[in-house]
Amino acid sequence: MRVLGIETSCDETAAAVVGGDRRILSNVVLSQLDEHRPYGGVVPEIAARSHLDHIGGLVARALREAGTGYEDLDGVAATAGPGLIGGVMVGLMTGKAIALVRKLPFVAVNHMEAHALTPRLTDGIEFPYLALLVSGGHCMLLAVRGPGGYRRYGSTVDDAVGEAFDKTAKMIGLGYPGGPALEEAARTGDPARFDLPRPMLGRPGCDFSFSGLKTAVRRTLDALPAGPLDPKTASDLAASFQQAVADVLADRAARAIARFREEFPGGSTLVVAGGVAANRHLRAALEKTAQSNGMRFVAPPLALCTDNAAMVAWAGIERLGAGLTDSLDAPARPRWPLDETAAEPRG
Ligand code: KG4
Ligand code: ZN
């Protein structure tokens, strides 16, 4: 089985070909970072236009690098949401057009499902498992039972964790994108210098909250002498923020592990996925939490944590394998909760 995957939900234009044997035959990612950098964040219209300019060439390149013709494909999978609607439509329409012309099965992929299933592509882990999905738009803990089978244990009541990284980095005056810049600054910083709050720590349930932490960083900055931060203070503040996030994620994950073990006695793996899972400090904290709770820990390699199309192709393979295909009128969905029975998170 060979599936073409297409991803255009945020600021990466990506195409990939993946085999049913978990081989990634090609994985092409074009980042739009330079186009958005002057604005300090992703501009939806610029993103959509850029996806439109590049998607055709990227699909051709992904097929060429995989040594695959359209006639060798068994299906086409494209992200249908959640994400920036203009960009999602570009990838979704491209995928549908290929499926229509080549008479291939089509799969409309939920971007978060693609992140959640990535550890099966990279590590071949078995269902069920517990997943912590941390990205620019999401922060949630889920039991993963199979393609389309998710039970949400908790999610953020305000900001997503990647969003908190990005906004905090901006306040501290670090570069764009914020997450990687903040991690880099934190490397040499003292995580104990600033006493920042750990929202939700010790509370029942598995929900997250990050807006109070962001506000605390703002207050800390306001209390410092005016003018640009000296590099030492910037890296101490970055390290203090990152440590607060690590403590919160570890606490929430430990609670979710307890619940998961009760509901799924056969499961024993915690996976972390999504762009923020690229953060080495957070990975280490979560690995420790998993180990001290008797769980195996799996995090995909960095390049498959951030947005890519190999994960979309793989989600397509999983869904096709489960007999799940979509019609060519599948809509683009700016919001699309993974757990269809759960209420939408606030904010
Ligand atoms: O999954 P992703 O590539 O796109 C979304 O679907 O949101 O995640 C992007 C997010 C951004 O907020 C980015 O700042 C964050 O992941 N991120 C990081 C790191 N690398 C990316 N956050 C913290 N540390 C990192 N090293
Ligand atoms: Zn993502």
XYZ file of C-alpha atoms and ligand atoms in Angstrom:
374
model
C 0.000 0.000 0.000
C 1.272 3.485 -0.910
C -0.474 6.695 0.101
C 0.198 10.297 -0.858
C -0.221 12.717 2.065
C -0.802 16.474 1.838
C -0.530 18.981 4.701
C -1.388 22.699 4.462
C -3.195 23.531 7.709
C -0.741 26.080 9.100
C 2.552 27.468 7.802
C 4.166 24.350 6.358
C 3.359 23.184 2.835
C 4.101 19.479 2.792
C 3.697 16.350 0.680
C 4.864 12.800 1.350
C 4.541 9.237 0.180
C 4.387 6.529 2.848
C 4.132 2.765 2.517
C 1.894 0.430 4.484
C 5.081 -1.209 5.778
C 5.801 2.092 7.630
C 8.463 3.136 5.150
C 8.595 6.880 4.491
C 9.379 6.970 0.777
C 9.501 10.763 0.622
C 8.715 13.602 3.009
C 8.977 17.121 1.592
C 8.306 20.110 3.844
C 8.456 23.731 2.765
C 8.399 26.142 5.700
C 6.880 29.599 5.220
C 8.744 30.996 8.239
C 10.547 33.692 6.274
C 7.290 34.939 4.770
C 5.626 35.345 8.189
C 8.633 36.477 10.223
C 8.180 40.225 9.490
C 4.714 40.003 11.099
C 5.822 38.012 14.151
C 3.178 35.350 13.540
C 1.365 33.396 10.846
C -0.724 35.615 8.532
C -3.576 33.405 7.212
C -3.879 35.075 3.777
C -0.145 34.912 3.147
C -0.154 31.269 4.224
C -3.009 30.331 1.878
C -1.417 32.038 -1.124
C 1.933 30.468 -0.446
C 0.365 26.990 -0.127
C -1.336 27.582 -3.476
C 1.939 28.643 -5.111
C 3.854 25.596 -3.903
C 1.595 22.605 -3.397
C 1.639 21.417 -7.018
C 5.423 21.430 -7.211
C 5.769 19.769 -3.819
C 3.419 16.913 -4.700
C 5.383 16.325 -7.906
C 8.627 16.356 -5.922
C 7.305 13.964 -3.262
C 6.262 11.486 -5.962
C 9.578 11.851 -7.798
C 11.672 11.367 -4.650
C 9.593 8.313 -3.748
C 10.093 6.887 -7.232
C 6.319 6.636 -7.399
C 3.882 7.450 -10.183
C 0.218 8.298 -9.629
C -0.570 4.819 -10.918
C 1.374 3.278 -8.003
C -0.729 5.023 -5.362
C -3.431 3.262 -3.352
C -4.942 6.399 -1.892
C -4.674 10.130 -1.253
C -4.892 11.676 2.227
C -5.115 15.412 2.888
C -5.523 17.393 6.092
C -9.123 18.676 6.243
C -8.722 20.531 9.568
C -8.397 21.812 12.178
C -6.363 24.757 10.935
C -6.385 27.984 8.975
C -9.288 27.555 6.589
C -7.689 29.078 3.457
C -4.665 26.827 3.696
C -6.697 23.744 4.559
C -8.831 24.313 1.452
C -5.767 24.450 -0.800
C -4.462 21.061 0.357
C -7.878 19.467 0.575
C -8.835 20.541 -2.976
C -5.482 19.355 -4.307
C -5.953 15.951 -2.680
C -9.523 15.625 -3.901
C -8.560 16.592 -7.459
C -5.842 13.922 -7.575
C -8.200 11.319 -6.100
C -10.923 12.225 -8.602
C -8.742 12.203 -11.699
C -6.805 9.078 -10.694
C -9.890 7.307 -9.281
C -8.199 6.761 -5.915
C -9.763 6.399 -2.465
C -9.675 9.702 -0.591
C -9.143 10.286 3.128
C -9.918 13.620 4.834
C -7.483 13.624 7.755
C -7.839 15.356 11.102
C -4.465 17.051 11.664
C -4.487 16.115 15.359
C -5.215 12.491 14.530
C -2.172 12.568 12.245
C -0.033 13.807 15.168
C -1.613 11.237 17.494
C -0.924 8.287 15.166
C 2.674 9.294 14.311
C 4.247 7.070 17.031
C 2.729 4.064 15.244
C 4.533 5.104 12.075
C 7.855 5.765 13.810
C 7.827 3.106 16.532
C 5.106 0.670 15.540
C 3.446 0.856 18.956
C 0.196 -1.014 19.606
C -3.203 0.396 20.540
C -4.287 1.461 23.113
C -1.915 4.171 24.292
C -2.043 7.483 26.073
C -1.143 10.534 23.971
C -0.212 14.036 24.985
C -0.706 16.308 21.961
C 1.076 19.609 22.296
C 1.135 22.074 19.413
C 0.604 25.708 18.507
C -3.159 25.261 18.549
C -3.730 22.402 20.975
C -2.872 20.863 24.286
C -4.688 17.667 25.173
C -4.411 14.254 26.727
C -6.163 11.407 24.929
C -6.567 7.684 25.164
C -6.013 6.378 21.625
C -7.935 3.159 20.947
C -7.629 3.072 17.153
C -8.170 5.240 14.080
C -11.157 7.431 14.911
C -11.254 6.087 18.482
C -10.261 8.725 21.002
C -11.254 9.502 24.546
C -10.243 12.941 25.747
C -9.041 13.153 29.349
C -8.196 16.821 29.388
C -7.382 19.842 27.286
C -6.440 23.464 27.749
C -9.063 25.822 29.080
C -7.313 28.825 27.512
C -4.047 28.965 25.520
C -2.394 26.051 23.755
C 1.054 25.264 25.084
C 2.834 26.192 21.818
C 0.936 29.458 21.785
C 2.175 30.139 25.333
C 5.743 29.453 24.176
C 5.323 31.745 21.162
C 3.760 34.626 23.123
C 6.242 34.352 25.980
C 9.171 34.315 23.553
C 7.787 37.449 21.935
C 7.476 39.214 25.318
C 11.036 38.285 26.259
C 12.214 39.578 22.891
C 13.402 36.247 21.518
C 13.173 35.405 17.836
C 10.375 33.973 15.768
C 9.192 31.221 15.865
C 9.068 31.429 19.617
C 9.165 27.796 20.732
C 12.591 26.819 19.400
C 14.029 30.278 20.244
C 12.815 29.983 23.840
C 14.242 26.479 24.220
C 17.584 27.706 22.919
C 17.622 30.701 25.292
C 16.628 28.474 28.222
C 19.568 26.135 27.674
C 21.972 28.352 29.606
C 19.377 29.849 31.957
C 18.648 29.328 35.648
C 15.157 27.773 35.936
C 14.946 28.704 39.638
C 15.620 32.437 39.257
C 12.009 33.498 38.698
C 9.218 32.045 40.764
C 6.454 31.529 38.191
C 3.085 29.852 38.865
C 2.247 26.255 37.890
C -1.411 26.604 36.821
C -3.601 23.533 37.542
C -0.787 21.714 39.358
C -2.256 19.232 41.823
C -5.844 19.942 40.734
C -8.178 17.035 40.011
C -8.731 16.153 36.358
C -6.359 16.503 33.433
C -7.089 19.986 32.082
C -4.404 22.577 31.379
C -4.217 26.341 31.644
C -1.400 28.566 30.446
C -2.738 32.109 30.343
C -1.891 32.781 34.023
C 1.675 31.716 33.404
C 1.889 34.090 30.462
C 0.512 36.930 32.609
C 3.068 36.132 35.325
C 5.860 36.483 32.764
C 4.394 39.868 31.764
C 4.355 41.004 35.431
C 7.900 39.764 35.969
C 9.029 41.783 32.965
C 7.172 44.873 34.192
C 8.966 44.646 37.536
C 12.388 44.593 35.865
C 14.230 47.810 34.947
C 12.906 49.355 31.716
C 14.803 48.809 28.467
C 15.949 45.700 26.625
C 16.608 42.625 28.772
C 20.186 41.591 29.311
C 20.867 38.150 27.792
C 21.327 36.475 31.203
C 17.964 37.679 32.484
C 16.281 36.683 29.217
C 17.644 33.173 29.402
C 16.820 32.830 33.125
C 13.247 33.901 32.431
C 13.021 31.516 29.471
C 14.332 28.665 31.626
C 11.942 29.517 34.469
C 8.992 29.552 32.064
C 10.024 26.286 30.426
C 10.431 24.629 33.827
C 6.945 25.760 34.901
C 5.496 24.235 31.702
C 7.459 21.021 32.270
C 6.127 20.719 35.835
C 2.545 21.276 34.692
C 2.763 18.802 31.803
C 4.334 16.173 34.071
C 1.628 16.625 36.714
C -1.230 16.429 34.193
C 0.344 13.448 32.428
C 0.728 11.581 35.748
C -2.986 12.052 36.444
C -3.922 10.913 32.964
C -1.697 7.836 33.329
C -3.618 6.821 36.462
C -6.944 7.153 34.666
C -5.695 5.433 31.521
C -4.399 2.438 33.473
C -7.772 2.000 35.115
C -9.671 2.133 31.833
C -7.128 0.312 29.660
C -5.219 -2.194 31.780
C -3.559 -3.561 28.618
C -1.994 -0.216 27.641
C 1.419 0.827 28.916
C 2.758 3.572 26.635
C 2.745 7.353 26.927
C 3.424 9.153 23.682
C 4.007 12.849 23.182
C 3.410 14.382 19.764
C 2.870 17.764 18.110
C 5.271 20.622 17.487
C 6.043 21.315 21.150
C 7.184 17.688 21.498
C 10.322 18.885 19.698
C 11.354 20.485 23.020
C 14.072 18.335 24.594
C 13.557 19.597 28.131
C 9.844 18.792 28.047
C 10.522 15.379 26.530
C 12.962 14.578 29.329
C 10.458 15.637 32.007
C 7.714 13.540 30.441
C 9.995 10.559 30.011
C 10.758 10.702 33.720
C 7.058 10.880 34.549
C 6.302 7.901 32.318
C 9.110 5.825 33.787
C 8.256 6.568 37.402
C 4.681 5.485 36.641
C 5.754 2.264 34.963
C 4.925 3.420 31.432
C 7.009 3.203 28.292
C 7.704 6.607 26.728
C 7.695 7.263 22.991
C 8.276 10.569 21.220
C 8.668 10.697 17.440
C 11.908 12.102 15.989
C 11.911 15.904 15.909
C 11.206 16.196 12.168
C 8.043 14.129 12.555
C 6.870 16.071 15.632
C 6.471 19.356 13.795
C 4.009 19.588 10.911
C 4.721 17.281 7.993
C 2.815 15.226 5.442
C 4.264 11.805 6.288
C 2.014 11.798 9.345
C -0.970 12.671 7.146
C -0.170 9.872 4.690
C 0.204 7.485 7.639
C -3.160 8.544 9.123
C -4.560 7.836 5.644
C -3.029 4.357 5.680
C -4.469 3.657 9.138
C -7.925 4.843 8.124
C -7.902 2.995 4.807
C -6.826 -0.111 6.709
C -9.867 0.313 8.958
C -12.130 0.745 5.916
C -12.609 4.465 6.545
C -12.707 6.621 3.407
C -14.294 9.998 2.720
C -16.354 11.314 -0.129
C -15.148 14.169 -2.306
C -17.531 16.578 -0.606
C -15.740 16.235 2.747
C -15.637 19.790 4.150
C -12.651 21.848 5.277
C -13.064 22.279 9.033
C -11.340 25.140 10.890
C -12.351 23.432 14.163
C -12.564 19.694 14.431
C -12.446 18.062 17.870
C -10.863 14.617 17.788
C -13.222 13.298 20.379
C -16.513 13.965 18.592
C -18.582 13.384 21.713
C -16.706 15.968 23.779
C -17.631 19.609 24.012
C -15.368 22.098 22.242
C -12.692 23.450 24.564
C -13.111 27.091 25.495
C -10.850 29.669 23.814
O 2.437 20.939 15.473
P 3.025 22.226 15.013
O 4.205 22.176 14.072
O 1.914 23.126 14.341
C 0.616 23.172 14.859
O -0.192 22.312 14.440
O 0.389 24.043 15.733
O 3.403 23.058 16.313
C 3.932 24.348 16.225
C 4.158 24.848 17.640
C 4.562 26.319 17.703
O 3.805 26.961 18.712
C 6.042 26.235 18.066
O 6.506 27.362 18.771
C 6.065 25.004 18.918
O 5.207 24.094 18.256
N 7.426 24.464 19.018
C 8.121 24.412 20.169
C 9.390 23.901 19.837
N 9.420 23.654 18.485
C 8.201 24.005 18.003
N 7.782 24.741 21.423
C 8.710 24.567 22.374
N 9.955 24.116 22.141
C 10.342 23.770 20.890
N 11.576 23.312 20.662
Zn 0.578 20.314 14.065
